[in-house]
Amino acid sequence: MTGIPLYLTIILSPLISSTLVGLFGFALGKKISHTLTILGVLISTIASYVLLSQVLNNGLHYDGPLYEWLTVGSQSYSVGILVDSLTATMLTVVTSVSLMVHIYTIGYMEHEEGYTRFFSYISLFTFMMIMLVMANNFIQLFFGWEGVGLVSYLLIGFYFKRESATFANLKAFLVNRIGDLGFLLGIGLVLAYFGTLNYAEVFAKLNEISGVTFLNTGWSAITVICLLLFVGAMGKSAQFPLHVWLPDSMEGPTPISALIHAATMVTAGIFMVARLSPMYNLSITALSFIAIIGAINALFLGLLGLIQNDIKRVVAYSTLSQLGYMFIALGCGAYSVGVFHLMTHAFFKALLFLAAGSVIVAMHHEQDMRKMGGLWKYMPITYVVTIIGNLALAGVPPFAGFFSKDMILEAASNAHEHGMFGSSFVVFCAYTAVIVTACYSFRQLFMTFHGKERFRDAHNDHHDDEHAHDDHGHHHSVEPKESPWVITLPLILLAIPSVIIGWVAFDKFVPGQFFHDAIFNASFFADKLAEDPITPIHMMIASLHELPVYLALSGIILAFIAHKSPAFVSVIKSIFKPVIYVMERKYFMDDLFINIFAPLARGLGKVLWKVGDIFLIDGLIVNGSARVVAVFAKIFRRAQTGYVNSAATYMVLGVLILLTFCTSLILH
């Protein structure tokens, strides 16, 4: 119990600062507001690293309640804390990235309306993710789960005066409700079959429930629970077909794009499946399904990054692809590898988003890469860190993404060797996506930083004078320049782990026993690691004669050829014109949701409203019961004449009825 103050420090610091700035931001002013929120997240970050050191050095493990929240019959629901190696890892990732985003926001949002409101939101966002990560039960997990969803709605729609922003946040909210319905049903089944919502108690009863079927359907109850919980992960972590909200979330300011895509919200599904690894290990069906969905994301949604011209949307589609890789790892039973890629991805993805934001600031809030080019000489720091981020994303050694992505490919190949259903498709998608990832990431780099300085032509097309104006009305020179230190400092700090974190964390995350008390890899993957121990040096040497690295290099070369030869691009477009059209329509998934699912949902809602609400609830239950009471009241009113003899008559009649009833009871 001695550690509880430390746990509470991690939890409450961002909440307190968010509350103060949210309530008193106008009075406090910009400087005090951002100082308070940064201080709150800084305290939480330092405490998270202290906690991580205690886990590493002392084997700290804590699972206990903070206070009892609710008691219903024999069921007691409490707010509790679970601290283990998985919790400590996630906390350091979430708070570290959040801290960088907070600092970056000072420069990026300097001239924005709602400056203090934004800082309050992102600090609250951090708090909700911390609650999700530290939960020791499903109810608290659901609280954090819905909390990050609610705050993301506010952040994606931060520019609420823009119709596109309000559409985007509504889209995110509604699509996530689909996933959350499955998630809630899964939690309900956990309570029904296990009689508890505490993680430890659920895991202790897994063997008892493993042979139980769901409603005599022949399906394992565990499988049904796992699949329903994963539906929640599909929504929150933007997996096909519930991915449609994530690209549109780019309507929010760039800092929140980095936070959502790198360390919070979209990683919630990854964390949930990893946390419940003992349960998922009992359902090979659920694992196969997860791996197949991840493979679809990794390749087919990654392909959409090749046709994007918005600098932020390229990075957004890369997030969809990399989340797919994480779920491939989870589906192949390599939960520790999935979390490993979550961590490496958090740093280089935050780096890429914030670097894109730096470019956007320099371009006076222009996001179309076709209007950029030649920026490397004007923005050398942003240019260098973007190269680092893209090399990590592409999985080129020795950058962070290489180690985690290579292990995912190894896990997929191992699952294929063990004959897991759909593993051939998974392996094909995982390897092909390596080329695609490298191609779209370096296409972005070449279009933005190399080639002709197209921003001059774009400027001349829109203005007659020598100066440009950003969307805030401030007067700027057309020539871009490097961003201020509050923007470049977080970029540099994020670039460092994007290079080294793979080396540093590999032994702990993959072959080591760091997660022995938190994550339980499937036996067929754990046995593989035991038979063939792997080290970072071994991986570096082995990569020289293995396929993935050369696939990544091929993707970079293709991007370079496309940049240098527009004619080559034209030929490709003409050959694959029907395919490109389908890709431009995003595989018609938006059309499906907007034109079919949405009208059906509205129609169902209308029926439920008119039949369920107006006719049944209002008509029969509420108004109907009132009418029945009115009828009986009218009858009884006629009996109330006010005469003493009438009252006496009714009294005698009642006594006679009572005596008759009592006599019949005695005789029987």
XYZ file of C-alpha atoms in Angstrom:
668
model
C 0.000 0.000 0.000
C 3.011 2.216 0.282
C 3.018 2.772 -3.437
C -0.535 4.058 -3.689
C 0.503 7.735 -3.447
C 2.735 7.168 -6.497
C -0.142 5.544 -8.383
C -2.463 8.372 -7.467
C 0.134 10.904 -8.604
C 0.189 9.342 -12.048
C -3.601 9.296 -12.254
C -4.574 12.600 -10.678
C -1.911 15.023 -11.942
C -3.337 15.361 -15.477
C -6.915 15.344 -14.142
C -6.306 18.181 -11.668
C -4.511 20.355 -14.233
C -7.197 19.652 -16.844
C -9.965 20.596 -14.409
C -8.284 23.824 -13.301
C -7.581 24.964 -16.854
C -11.006 23.872 -18.066
C -12.824 25.841 -15.371
C -10.552 28.869 -14.985
C -8.624 29.006 -18.271
C -9.996 32.400 -19.314
C -8.959 33.917 -15.992
C -5.589 32.163 -15.855
C -4.503 33.144 -19.375
C -2.551 31.191 -21.984
C 0.829 31.038 -20.258
C -0.405 29.820 -16.872
C -2.852 27.412 -18.528
C -0.276 25.617 -20.662
C 2.215 25.673 -17.776
C -0.290 23.958 -15.458
C -1.220 21.230 -17.937
C 2.402 20.587 -18.941
C 3.373 20.437 -15.270
C 0.591 17.946 -14.567
C 1.663 15.645 -17.405
C 5.353 16.112 -16.499
C 4.689 14.975 -12.921
C 2.757 11.989 -14.249
C 5.597 11.172 -16.675
C 8.287 11.285 -13.981
C 6.153 9.145 -11.666
C 5.609 6.655 -14.526
C 9.357 6.258 -15.036
C 9.824 5.793 -11.276
C 7.161 3.106 -11.398
C 8.860 1.455 -14.386
C 12.177 1.371 -12.516
C 10.457 -0.291 -9.541
C 8.969 -2.913 -11.849
C 12.325 -3.512 -13.549
C 14.493 -3.541 -10.456
C 12.199 -4.776 -7.710
C 9.618 -6.806 -9.603
C 6.826 -4.555 -8.315
C 3.342 -5.982 -8.760
C 0.229 -4.486 -7.227
C -3.415 -5.422 -7.717
C -5.937 -3.938 -5.349
C -8.911 -1.635 -4.922
C -8.812 2.077 -4.241
C -12.399 2.328 -3.112
C -15.699 0.500 -3.517
C -17.834 2.185 -6.117
C -21.066 0.190 -6.163
C -22.655 -2.858 -4.567
C -25.565 -4.655 -6.253
C -26.728 -7.732 -4.374
C -23.711 -9.973 -3.957
C -21.739 -8.087 -6.613
C -19.297 -5.405 -5.541
C -17.699 -3.044 -8.071
C -14.639 -1.052 -7.122
C -12.145 1.362 -8.623
C -8.884 -0.521 -8.523
C -5.311 -0.395 -9.730
C -3.248 -3.047 -11.459
C 0.470 -2.358 -11.731
C 2.662 -4.819 -13.590
C 5.155 -4.780 -16.438
C 2.466 -4.123 -19.086
C 0.967 -1.248 -17.092
C 4.370 0.335 -16.471
C 5.304 0.096 -20.162
C 2.066 1.629 -21.373
C 2.216 4.415 -18.795
C 5.695 5.508 -19.867
C 4.689 5.490 -23.538
C 1.420 7.369 -22.991
C 2.818 10.028 -20.658
C 6.063 10.541 -22.627
C 4.315 11.100 -25.939
C 1.632 13.209 -24.266
C 4.295 15.426 -22.697
C 5.947 16.014 -26.087
C 2.565 16.824 -27.610
C 1.781 19.306 -24.812
C 5.050 21.177 -25.366
C 4.621 21.105 -29.143
C 1.106 22.528 -28.807
C 2.457 25.803 -27.391
C 3.972 26.651 -30.758
C 1.423 25.016 -33.017
C -1.730 26.439 -31.377
C -0.276 29.830 -30.421
C -2.738 31.899 -32.452
C -5.749 29.574 -32.210
C -9.030 30.403 -30.555
C -9.792 27.991 -27.731
C -6.116 27.699 -26.763
C -6.789 26.970 -23.086
C -9.712 24.695 -23.950
C -7.442 22.579 -26.121
C -4.887 22.148 -23.338
C -7.651 21.127 -20.956
C -8.900 18.542 -23.458
C -5.538 16.899 -24.170
C -4.719 16.693 -20.465
C -8.110 15.067 -19.822
C -7.435 12.733 -22.750
C -4.218 11.641 -21.062
C -6.045 11.023 -17.767
C -8.648 8.816 -19.452
C -5.960 6.716 -21.128
C -4.140 6.319 -17.813
C -7.365 5.116 -16.173
C -7.813 2.581 -18.969
C -4.264 1.298 -18.634
C -4.224 1.037 -14.823
C -7.630 -0.644 -14.501
C -7.813 -4.004 -12.744
C -11.384 -4.735 -13.822
C -13.649 -4.530 -16.856
C -15.887 -1.755 -15.494
C -12.959 0.610 -15.013
C -11.558 -0.456 -18.372
C -14.891 0.487 -19.929
C -14.827 3.868 -18.152
C -11.440 4.718 -19.626
C -12.491 3.205 -22.956
C -15.515 5.486 -23.230
C -13.608 8.407 -21.729
C -11.009 8.495 -24.506
C -13.862 8.182 -27.004
C -15.702 11.151 -25.522
C -12.651 13.427 -25.391
C -11.619 12.390 -28.913
C -15.050 13.593 -30.064
C -14.300 17.006 -28.551
C -10.782 17.142 -29.994
C -11.547 15.947 -33.528
C -14.322 18.548 -33.662
C -12.175 21.271 -32.098
C -12.735 23.467 -35.171
C -16.469 23.068 -34.716
C -17.237 26.006 -36.977
C -16.044 23.900 -39.936
C -18.654 21.525 -41.304
C -15.979 18.939 -42.177
C -14.791 18.888 -38.560
C -18.265 18.377 -37.103
C -18.897 15.610 -39.650
C -15.588 13.952 -38.719
C -16.179 13.945 -34.975
C -19.752 12.702 -35.419
C -18.463 9.956 -37.704
C -15.847 8.924 -35.144
C -18.433 8.933 -32.373
C -21.039 6.853 -34.228
C -18.623 4.289 -35.686
C -17.098 3.741 -32.264
C -20.571 3.162 -30.828
C -20.839 0.122 -33.109
C -17.636 -1.293 -31.695
C -18.539 -0.338 -28.142
C -21.833 -2.237 -28.394
C -19.885 -5.426 -29.053
C -17.449 -4.530 -26.292
C -20.270 -3.985 -23.790
C -21.958 -7.268 -24.774
C -18.623 -9.027 -24.254
C -18.276 -7.524 -20.769
C -21.852 -8.593 -20.014
C -21.031 -12.188 -20.990
C -17.914 -12.099 -18.820
C -20.129 -11.212 -15.852
C -22.715 -13.842 -16.809
C -20.239 -16.727 -17.141
C -17.553 -15.778 -14.621
C -19.652 -14.005 -12.005
C -17.029 -11.273 -11.648
C -15.429 -8.453 -13.629
C -12.062 -8.442 -11.862
C -9.221 -9.515 -14.180
C -7.493 -11.806 -11.687
C -10.723 -13.534 -10.679
C -11.716 -14.011 -14.333
C -8.322 -15.519 -15.209
C -8.551 -17.857 -12.214
C -11.831 -19.305 -13.558
C -10.757 -19.721 -17.193
C -10.203 -23.473 -16.906
C -13.705 -23.926 -15.477
C -15.327 -22.010 -18.324
C -13.128 -23.247 -21.190
C -15.402 -26.214 -21.941
C -18.691 -24.309 -21.634
C -20.663 -23.650 -24.829
C -22.591 -20.485 -25.602
C -26.367 -21.088 -25.337
C -25.934 -24.675 -26.586
C -24.886 -23.419 -30.010
C -21.700 -25.440 -30.170
C -19.624 -22.264 -29.986
C -17.268 -21.946 -27.061
C -18.376 -19.252 -24.605
C -14.761 -18.060 -24.439
C -14.659 -17.650 -28.224
C -17.876 -15.619 -28.291
C -16.628 -13.386 -25.463
C -13.250 -12.866 -27.162
C -14.842 -12.007 -30.509
C -17.290 -9.524 -28.963
C -14.516 -7.826 -26.999
C -12.472 -7.659 -30.196
C -15.358 -5.895 -31.963
C -14.763 -3.120 -29.437
C -11.084 -3.149 -30.368
C -12.005 -2.975 -34.069
C -13.819 0.292 -33.427
C -11.360 1.908 -31.045
C -8.238 0.740 -32.913
C -9.755 1.428 -36.352
C -9.721 -2.062 -37.836
C -11.512 -2.934 -41.068
C -14.419 -2.308 -41.577
C -14.717 0.060 -38.574
C -11.648 2.032 -39.687
C -13.542 4.706 -41.599
C -13.420 7.303 -38.817
C -9.651 7.481 -38.417
C -8.576 9.239 -41.663
C -11.255 11.871 -41.112
C -9.933 12.510 -37.596
C -7.261 14.591 -39.359
C -9.785 17.423 -39.158
C -8.565 17.956 -35.604
C -5.402 19.959 -34.883
C -2.132 18.147 -35.647
C -1.097 17.689 -31.969
C -4.192 15.653 -31.217
C -3.700 13.655 -34.417
C -0.288 12.687 -33.039
C -1.705 11.813 -29.621
C -4.635 9.756 -30.958
C -2.575 7.904 -33.551
C 0.583 7.312 -31.536
C -0.064 6.609 -27.873
C -3.732 6.818 -26.963
C -7.140 5.672 -28.177
C -6.092 3.584 -31.195
C -3.673 1.622 -29.010
C -6.444 0.859 -26.498
C -7.570 -2.190 -28.482
C -4.016 -3.536 -28.672
C -3.607 -3.096 -24.941
C -6.948 -4.770 -24.189
C -6.187 -7.913 -26.203
C -2.685 -8.133 -24.702
C -4.087 -7.695 -21.190
C -6.574 -10.505 -21.804
C -3.976 -12.816 -23.371
C -4.807 -15.732 -20.997
C -8.391 -15.631 -22.299
C -7.505 -15.238 -25.977
C -5.044 -18.143 -25.792
C -8.042 -20.427 -25.247
C -9.647 -19.480 -28.573
C -7.668 -20.205 -31.725
C -10.744 -19.094 -33.700
C -10.599 -15.615 -32.187
C -6.832 -15.434 -32.768
C -7.213 -16.387 -36.433
C -9.919 -13.763 -36.902
C -7.747 -11.085 -35.284
C -4.770 -11.970 -37.490
C -6.853 -11.870 -40.700
C -8.405 -8.503 -39.838
C -4.938 -7.186 -38.992
C -3.600 -8.421 -42.342
C -6.378 -6.608 -44.232
C -5.503 -3.413 -42.419
C -1.770 -3.787 -42.922
C -1.927 -4.195 -46.701
C -5.190 -2.921 -48.148
C -5.550 0.179 -45.970
C -1.838 0.832 -46.316
C -2.294 0.898 -50.095
C -4.564 3.927 -49.694
C -1.560 5.866 -48.378
C -0.043 5.689 -51.879
C -2.734 7.917 -53.415
C -2.990 10.580 -50.693
C -1.811 14.132 -51.324
C -2.594 15.513 -47.873
C 0.569 15.222 -45.763
C -1.377 14.288 -42.605
C -3.554 11.715 -44.340
C -0.493 9.812 -45.546
C 0.600 9.447 -41.931
C -2.986 8.593 -40.916
C -3.169 5.674 -43.356
C 0.232 4.518 -42.165
C -1.307 4.310 -38.687
C -4.069 2.045 -40.011
C -1.436 -0.178 -41.605
C 0.790 -0.345 -38.517
C -2.170 -1.091 -36.259
C -2.812 -3.990 -38.607
C 0.729 -5.233 -37.979
C 0.122 -5.092 -34.229
C -3.026 -7.172 -34.553
C -1.197 -9.658 -36.763
C 1.230 -10.157 -33.875
C -1.623 -10.534 -31.380
C -3.490 -12.952 -33.637
C -0.341 -15.057 -34.026
C -0.069 -15.363 -30.255
C 2.924 -13.017 -30.031
C 1.319 -10.531 -27.636
C 4.651 -9.206 -26.339
C 5.741 -8.485 -29.916
C 2.490 -6.610 -30.578
C 3.111 -4.436 -27.508
C 6.744 -4.021 -28.614
C 5.592 -2.615 -31.949
C 3.027 -0.470 -30.121
C 5.867 1.131 -28.176
C 8.274 1.670 -31.076
C 5.429 2.894 -33.280
C 4.288 5.379 -30.633
C 7.558 7.281 -30.815
C 8.158 7.349 -34.557
C 4.492 7.915 -35.382
C 4.280 10.871 -32.960
C 7.488 12.114 -34.573
C 6.028 11.882 -38.087
C 2.782 13.620 -37.155
C 4.540 16.440 -35.350
C 7.021 16.788 -38.221
C 4.058 17.042 -40.605
C 2.645 19.724 -38.315
C 5.951 21.592 -38.474
C 5.710 21.568 -42.275
C 2.100 22.745 -42.110
C 3.087 25.661 -39.868
C 5.917 26.604 -42.221
C 3.527 26.410 -45.176
C 1.001 28.641 -43.390
C -1.406 25.752 -42.827
C -1.186 24.310 -46.329
C -1.419 20.472 -46.220
C -1.361 19.538 -49.931
C 2.038 18.022 -50.769
C 1.570 18.991 -54.418
C 2.052 22.593 -53.278
C 5.299 21.918 -51.410
C 8.677 20.628 -52.578
C 12.271 21.683 -51.931
C 11.679 22.336 -48.224
C 14.796 20.512 -47.017
C 16.987 23.604 -47.361
C 14.522 25.763 -45.393
C 13.662 23.240 -42.649
C 16.775 21.130 -42.009
C 15.739 19.903 -38.531
C 12.256 18.880 -39.661
C 13.765 17.242 -42.717
C 16.274 15.125 -40.770
C 13.753 13.945 -38.172
C 11.271 13.086 -40.944
C 13.914 10.872 -42.560
C 14.482 9.156 -39.211
C 10.758 8.642 -38.685
C 10.232 7.257 -42.183
C 13.196 4.875 -41.904
C 11.760 3.596 -38.618
C 8.308 3.274 -40.185
C 9.677 1.410 -43.200
C 11.498 -1.057 -40.931
C 15.030 -0.275 -42.094
C 17.773 -1.397 -39.653
C 18.948 -0.225 -37.191
C 15.932 2.042 -36.580
C 13.287 1.141 -33.988
C 10.619 -0.098 -36.362
C 12.942 -2.711 -37.859
C 13.145 -4.859 -34.731
C 9.445 -4.894 -33.883
C 8.238 -5.308 -37.478
C 10.731 -8.078 -38.218
C 9.536 -9.984 -35.158
C 5.931 -9.612 -36.338
C 6.890 -11.156 -39.678
C 8.634 -13.939 -37.762
C 5.488 -14.525 -35.676
C 3.321 -14.666 -38.826
C 5.664 -17.196 -40.439
C 5.649 -19.285 -37.260
C 1.826 -19.282 -37.185
C 1.860 -20.446 -40.807
C 4.190 -23.312 -39.902
C 1.742 -24.384 -37.201
C -1.129 -24.377 -39.698
C -3.208 -21.577 -38.202
C -6.313 -20.849 -40.282
C -5.776 -17.977 -42.731
C -2.049 -17.779 -41.992
C -1.058 -17.929 -45.693
C -3.121 -14.816 -46.355
C -1.647 -13.159 -43.255
C 1.931 -13.865 -44.323
C 1.311 -12.582 -47.855
C -0.259 -9.343 -46.612
C 2.398 -8.769 -43.948
C 5.316 -9.128 -46.365
C 3.686 -7.186 -49.213
C 2.806 -4.361 -46.838
C 6.535 -3.866 -46.177
C 6.986 -2.605 -49.750
C 3.844 -0.500 -49.572
C 4.844 1.132 -46.276
C 8.287 2.112 -47.519
C 6.838 3.406 -50.782
C 4.168 5.757 -49.375
C 6.394 7.021 -46.538
C 9.230 8.041 -48.857
C 6.813 9.315 -51.488
C 5.716 11.766 -48.813
C 9.335 12.662 -48.039
C 10.267 13.271 -51.675
C 7.115 15.265 -52.495
C 7.496 17.476 -49.431
C 11.213 18.100 -49.145
C 12.682 17.458 -52.606
C 12.092 18.525 -56.170
C 10.827 21.854 -57.434
C 9.771 24.504 -54.910
C 6.124 24.298 -55.865
C 4.980 26.460 -52.966
C 6.048 29.522 -54.949
C 3.785 28.585 -57.874
C 0.926 27.796 -55.508
C 1.384 31.152 -53.838
C 1.393 33.030 -57.127
C -1.814 31.282 -58.161
C -3.645 32.640 -55.121
C -2.046 36.036 -54.534
C -0.903 38.997 -56.572
C 1.467 40.396 -53.983
C 4.687 39.071 -52.540
C 3.212 37.737 -49.309
C 0.912 34.973 -48.171
C -1.591 34.871 -45.374
C -2.375 31.877 -43.199
C -5.861 30.922 -42.184
C -5.589 33.055 -39.074
C -5.109 36.195 -41.001
C -1.469 36.744 -40.088
C 0.898 38.212 -42.642
C 3.789 35.953 -43.682
C 6.573 35.809 -46.173
C 6.028 33.161 -48.856
C 9.413 31.602 -48.062
C 9.036 28.883 -45.410
C 11.339 28.705 -42.422
C 12.180 26.265 -39.669
C 9.671 26.055 -36.821
C 10.404 27.602 -33.391
C 12.089 25.590 -30.627
C 8.821 24.638 -28.900
C 8.045 22.663 -32.053
C 11.523 21.393 -32.987
C 12.537 20.344 -29.448
C 9.811 17.655 -29.185
C 10.811 16.487 -32.673
C 14.431 15.983 -31.605
C 13.427 14.279 -28.348
C 11.112 11.895 -30.230
C 13.746 11.174 -32.889
C 16.105 9.713 -30.272
C 13.875 6.773 -29.215
C 12.857 6.334 -32.868
C 16.478 5.307 -33.422
C 17.479 3.469 -30.240
C 14.356 2.136 -28.495
C 14.391 -1.072 -30.551
C 17.914 -1.875 -29.367
C 17.211 -0.892 -25.779
C 13.912 -2.695 -25.287
C 14.353 -5.798 -27.455
C 15.762 -8.115 -24.791
C 13.036 -7.117 -22.355
C 10.104 -7.340 -24.731
C 10.811 -10.309 -26.965
C 12.977 -13.149 -25.611
C 13.138 -11.925 -22.005
C 10.770 -12.433 -19.117
C 9.791 -8.806 -18.561
C 6.109 -9.569 -19.205
C 6.046 -12.894 -17.365
C 3.367 -11.670 -14.940
C 1.299 -9.709 -17.441
C 1.408 -11.117 -20.981
C 1.286 -14.816 -21.790
C 2.360 -15.568 -25.360
C 0.654 -18.493 -27.056
C 2.549 -21.731 -26.550
C 3.467 -22.170 -30.211
C 5.183 -18.760 -30.244
C 6.726 -19.046 -26.772
C 8.192 -22.443 -27.721
C 9.662 -20.938 -30.880
C 11.448 -18.227 -28.858
C 12.741 -20.812 -26.405
C 14.102 -22.995 -29.217
C 15.682 -20.169 -31.178
C 16.769 -17.230 -28.936
C 17.150 -13.990 -30.858
C 19.286 -10.932 -30.095
C 19.360 -7.499 -31.790
C 22.823 -8.203 -33.185
C 21.643 -11.527 -34.541
C 18.691 -9.828 -36.207
C 20.909 -7.166 -37.776
C 23.241 -9.772 -39.243
C 20.434 -12.051 -40.344
C 18.613 -9.156 -42.046
C 21.404 -8.945 -44.640
C 20.274 -12.197 -46.230
C 16.557 -12.103 -45.481
C 13.686 -10.723 -47.533
C 12.044 -7.962 -45.398
C 14.891 -5.445 -45.527
C 15.166 -5.760 -49.298
C 11.421 -5.368 -49.632
C 11.674 -2.110 -47.662
C 14.564 -0.896 -49.821
C 12.561 -1.799 -52.932
C 9.703 0.360 -51.707
C 12.060 3.309 -51.187
C 13.506 2.843 -54.677
C 10.009 2.716 -56.180
C 9.126 5.961 -54.412
C 12.306 7.565 -55.769
C 11.591 6.390 -59.329
C 8.029 7.714 -59.106
C 9.365 11.060 -57.861
C 11.895 11.382 -60.632
C 9.725 10.020 -63.435
C 6.163 11.388 -63.622
C 5.798 9.442 -66.885
C 6.280 6.198 -64.948
C 3.503 7.229 -62.568
C 1.218 8.048 -65.506
C 1.783 4.598 -67.035
C 1.009 2.905 -63.720
C -2.155 4.980 -63.302
C -3.349 4.098 -66.802
C -2.708 0.359 -66.308
C -4.387 0.190 -62.906
C -7.054 2.815 -63.522
C -9.999 0.682 -62.247
C -8.023 -0.340 -59.166
C -7.022 3.246 -58.436
C -10.637 4.341 -58.799
C -11.681 1.780 -56.188
C -8.868 2.982 -53.931
C -9.856 6.612 -54.402
C -13.351 5.645 -53.234
C -11.718 3.986 -50.196
C -13.064 0.580 -51.266
C -16.558 2.124 -51.121
C -16.615 1.707 -47.351
C -17.666 5.332 -46.747
C -20.425 4.909 -49.333
C -21.548 1.735 -47.607
C -21.766 3.375 -44.187
C -23.285 6.660 -45.384
C -25.704 5.366 -48.026
C -26.754 1.992 -46.610
C -25.923 1.508 -42.930
C -26.807 5.052 -41.856
C -30.272 5.085 -43.570
C -31.006 1.622 -42.169
C -30.010 2.805 -38.692
C -32.134 5.922 -39.053
C -35.063 3.807 -40.286
C -34.708 1.409 -37.370
C -34.493 4.361 -35.004
C -37.649 5.850 -36.495
C -39.514 2.556 -36.056
C -38.312 2.194 -32.467
C -39.282 5.801 -31.812
C -42.795 5.535 -33.218
C -43.577 1.988 -32.112
C -41.456 1.628 -29.007
C -41.533 5.148 -27.627
C -44.711 6.803 -28.874
C -47.010 3.750 -29.078
C -45.748 1.389 -26.353
C -44.073 3.573 -23.717
C -45.980 6.839 -24.088
C -49.218 5.402 -25.514
C -49.792 2.164 -23.622
C -47.632 2.327 -20.501
C -47.602 6.002 -19.488
C -50.765 7.459 -21.027
C -52.576 4.102 -21.017
C -52.052 3.570 -17.290
C -53.236 7.131 -16.687
C -56.420 6.440 -18.676
C -57.084 3.236 -16.692
C -56.666 5.119 -13.422
C -59.020 7.841 -14.719
C -61.695 5.254 -15.589
C -61.560 3.610 -12.171
C -61.484 6.986 -10.493
C -64.652 7.943 -12.355
C -66.381 4.770 -11.149
C -65.282 5.223 -7.556
C -66.258 8.855 -7.679
C -69.868 7.862 -8.294
C -69.806 5.703 -5.181
C -68.733 8.660 -3.072
C -72.166 10.284 -2.503
C -71.271 11.968 0.744
C -74.190 10.410 2.650
C -73.573 8.603 5.976
C -75.924 5.759 5.117
C -73.982 5.022 1.892
C -70.696 4.878 3.775
C -72.236 2.587 6.385
C -73.562 0.306 3.655
C -70.102 -0.008 2.037
C -68.533 -0.681 5.444
C -70.965 -3.467 6.229
C -70.481 -4.919 2.760
C -66.718 -4.940 3.269
C -67.031 -6.660 6.647
C -69.261 -9.334 5.115
C -66.759 -9.982 2.292
C -63.920 -10.237 4.807
C -65.878 -12.644 7.044
C -66.773 -14.783 4.039
C -63.117 -14.977 2.988
C -61.931 -15.906 6.509
C -64.660 -18.562 6.881
C -63.665 -20.221 3.607
C -60.055 -20.397 4.781
C -61.070 -22.037 8.088
C -63.293 -24.609 6.420
C -60.569 -25.644 3.975
